[in-house]
Amino acid sequence: MSDETPICSAKGCRAEAVWVLAWNNPKIHTPERRKTWLACEEHREHLSQFLGVRGFLKDVVLLKEWESEDSPSRGS
């Protein structure tokens, strides 16, 4: 893994990220705003559930697909 390899956002995890979890908090973000967390295979479901129960999760996309899409509204 290089210094620029995206890593999982789960606390203490240093695994390479495979997934992007796009989310927003409707109390503080505009509806089109997307924050992002990265997830490895092991933590994708856990992080998705964490965001989902709060009503924050908007989308789960493979990292390689997320990076290939040109969208100016996407930012962490």
PDB file of C-alpha atoms in Angstrom:
ATOM      1  CA  MET A   1       0.000   0.000   0.000  1.00  0.00           C
ATOM      2  CA  SER A   2       1.347   3.435  -0.897  1.00  0.00           C
ATOM      3  CA  ASP A   3       0.858   6.594   1.160  1.00  0.00           C
ATOM      4  CA  GLU A   4      -1.903   7.605  -1.263  1.00  0.00           C
ATOM      5  CA  THR A   5      -3.869   4.342  -1.025  1.00  0.00           C
ATOM      6  CA  PRO A   6      -7.315   5.140   0.384  1.00  0.00           C
ATOM      7  CA  ILE A   7      -7.899   3.376   3.699  1.00  0.00           C
ATOM      8  CA  CYS A   8     -11.031   2.339   5.543  1.00  0.00           C
ATOM      9  CA  SER A   9     -12.690   4.952   7.771  1.00  0.00           C
ATOM     10  CA  ALA A  10     -13.495   2.431  10.526  1.00  0.00           C
ATOM     11  CA  LYS A  11     -11.697   3.275  13.760  1.00  0.00           C
ATOM     12  CA  GLY A  12      -8.340   1.529  13.941  1.00  0.00           C
ATOM     13  CA  CYS A  13      -8.659  -0.126  10.519  1.00  0.00           C
ATOM     14  CA  ARG A  14      -5.744   0.282   8.120  1.00  0.00           C
ATOM     15  CA  ALA A  15      -7.148  -1.901   5.312  1.00  0.00           C
ATOM     16  CA  GLU A  16      -7.441  -0.643   1.769  1.00  0.00           C
ATOM     17  CA  ALA A  17     -10.813   0.955   1.021  1.00  0.00           C
ATOM     18  CA  VAL A  18     -13.055  -0.714  -1.560  1.00  0.00           C
ATOM     19  CA  TRP A  19     -16.343   1.132  -0.953  1.00  0.00           C
ATOM     20  CA  VAL A  20     -17.515   4.746  -0.691  1.00  0.00           C
ATOM     21  CA  LEU A  21     -20.415   5.445   1.662  1.00  0.00           C
ATOM     22  CA  ALA A  22     -22.012   8.738   0.645  1.00  0.00           C
ATOM     23  CA  TRP A  23     -24.021  10.422   3.369  1.00  0.00           C
ATOM     24  CA  ASN A  24     -25.293  13.689   4.750  1.00  0.00           C
ATOM     25  CA  ASN A  25     -26.821  14.938   7.953  1.00  0.00           C
ATOM     26  CA  PRO A  26     -30.051  16.683   6.917  1.00  0.00           C
ATOM     27  CA  LYS A  27     -29.940  18.880  10.027  1.00  0.00           C
ATOM     28  CA  ILE A  28     -26.703  20.559   8.902  1.00  0.00           C
ATOM     29  CA  HIS A  29     -26.165  19.752   5.195  1.00  0.00           C
ATOM     30  CA  THR A  30     -28.105  20.819   2.129  1.00  0.00           C
ATOM     31  CA  PRO A  31     -29.924  17.881   0.452  1.00  0.00           C
ATOM     32  CA  GLU A  32     -27.445  17.643  -2.440  1.00  0.00           C
ATOM     33  CA  ARG A  33     -24.342  17.688  -0.209  1.00  0.00           C
ATOM     34  CA  ARG A  34     -22.491  14.383   0.152  1.00  0.00           C
ATOM     35  CA  LYS A  35     -19.900  13.601   2.785  1.00  0.00           C
ATOM     36  CA  THR A  36     -17.969  10.369   2.305  1.00  0.00           C
ATOM     37  CA  TRP A  37     -16.590   7.564   4.384  1.00  0.00           C
ATOM     38  CA  LEU A  38     -14.420   4.843   2.910  1.00  0.00           C
ATOM     39  CA  ALA A  39     -14.846   1.196   3.826  1.00  0.00           C
ATOM     40  CA  CYS A  40     -13.016  -2.081   3.367  1.00  0.00           C
ATOM     41  CA  GLU A  41     -15.023  -5.243   2.678  1.00  0.00           C
ATOM     42  CA  GLU A  42     -15.016  -6.141   6.386  1.00  0.00           C
ATOM     43  CA  HIS A  43     -16.438  -2.823   7.622  1.00  0.00           C
ATOM     44  CA  ARG A  44     -18.818  -1.857   4.787  1.00  0.00           C
ATOM     45  CA  GLU A  45     -21.895  -3.319   6.467  1.00  0.00           C
ATOM     46  CA  HIS A  46     -21.063  -1.982   9.941  1.00  0.00           C
ATOM     47  CA  LEU A  47     -20.439   1.568   8.711  1.00  0.00           C
ATOM     48  CA  SER A  48     -23.533   1.414   6.467  1.00  0.00           C
ATOM     49  CA  GLN A  49     -25.688   0.375   9.420  1.00  0.00           C
ATOM     50  CA  PHE A  50     -24.228   3.125  11.610  1.00  0.00           C
ATOM     51  CA  LEU A  51     -25.158   5.778   9.047  1.00  0.00           C
ATOM     52  CA  GLY A  52     -28.410   4.069   8.061  1.00  0.00           C
ATOM     53  CA  VAL A  53     -30.003   3.999  11.518  1.00  0.00           C
ATOM     54  CA  ARG A  54     -29.417   7.753  11.732  1.00  0.00           C
ATOM     55  CA  GLY A  55     -31.016   8.337   8.330  1.00  0.00           C
ATOM     56  CA  PHE A  56     -27.727   9.697   6.950  1.00  0.00           C
ATOM     57  CA  LEU A  57     -26.753   7.033   4.386  1.00  0.00           C
ATOM     58  CA  LYS A  58     -27.531   8.032   0.791  1.00  0.00           C
ATOM     59  CA  ASP A  59     -25.483   5.645  -1.368  1.00  0.00           C
ATOM     60  CA  VAL A  60     -22.891   2.861  -1.280  1.00  0.00           C
ATOM     61  CA  VAL A  61     -20.656   2.681  -4.359  1.00  0.00           C
ATOM     62  CA  LEU A  62     -17.485   0.828  -5.274  1.00  0.00           C
ATOM     63  CA  LEU A  63     -14.530   3.187  -4.878  1.00  0.00           C
ATOM     64  CA  LYS A  64     -13.331   2.602  -8.450  1.00  0.00           C
ATOM     65  CA  GLU A  65     -16.790   3.579  -9.775  1.00  0.00           C
ATOM     66  CA  TRP A  66     -16.967   6.660  -7.517  1.00  0.00           C
ATOM     67  CA  GLU A  67     -13.551   7.842  -8.732  1.00  0.00           C
ATOM     68  CA  SER A  68     -14.491   7.328 -12.388  1.00  0.00           C
ATOM     69  CA  GLU A  69     -17.588   9.536 -12.152  1.00  0.00           C
ATOM     70  CA  ASP A  70     -17.090  13.263 -12.653  1.00  0.00           C
ATOM     71  CA  SER A  71     -19.350  15.026 -10.222  1.00  0.00           C
ATOM     72  CA  PRO A  72     -18.506  18.436  -8.742  1.00  0.00           C
ATOM     73  CA  SER A  73     -20.987  17.903  -5.887  1.00  0.00           C
ATOM     74  CA  ARG A  74     -18.995  14.995  -4.528  1.00  0.00           C
ATOM     75  CA  GLY A  75     -16.653  15.930  -1.719  1.00  0.00           C
ATOM     76  CA  SER A  76     -15.773  14.763   1.753  1.00  0.00           C
TER      77      SER A  76
END
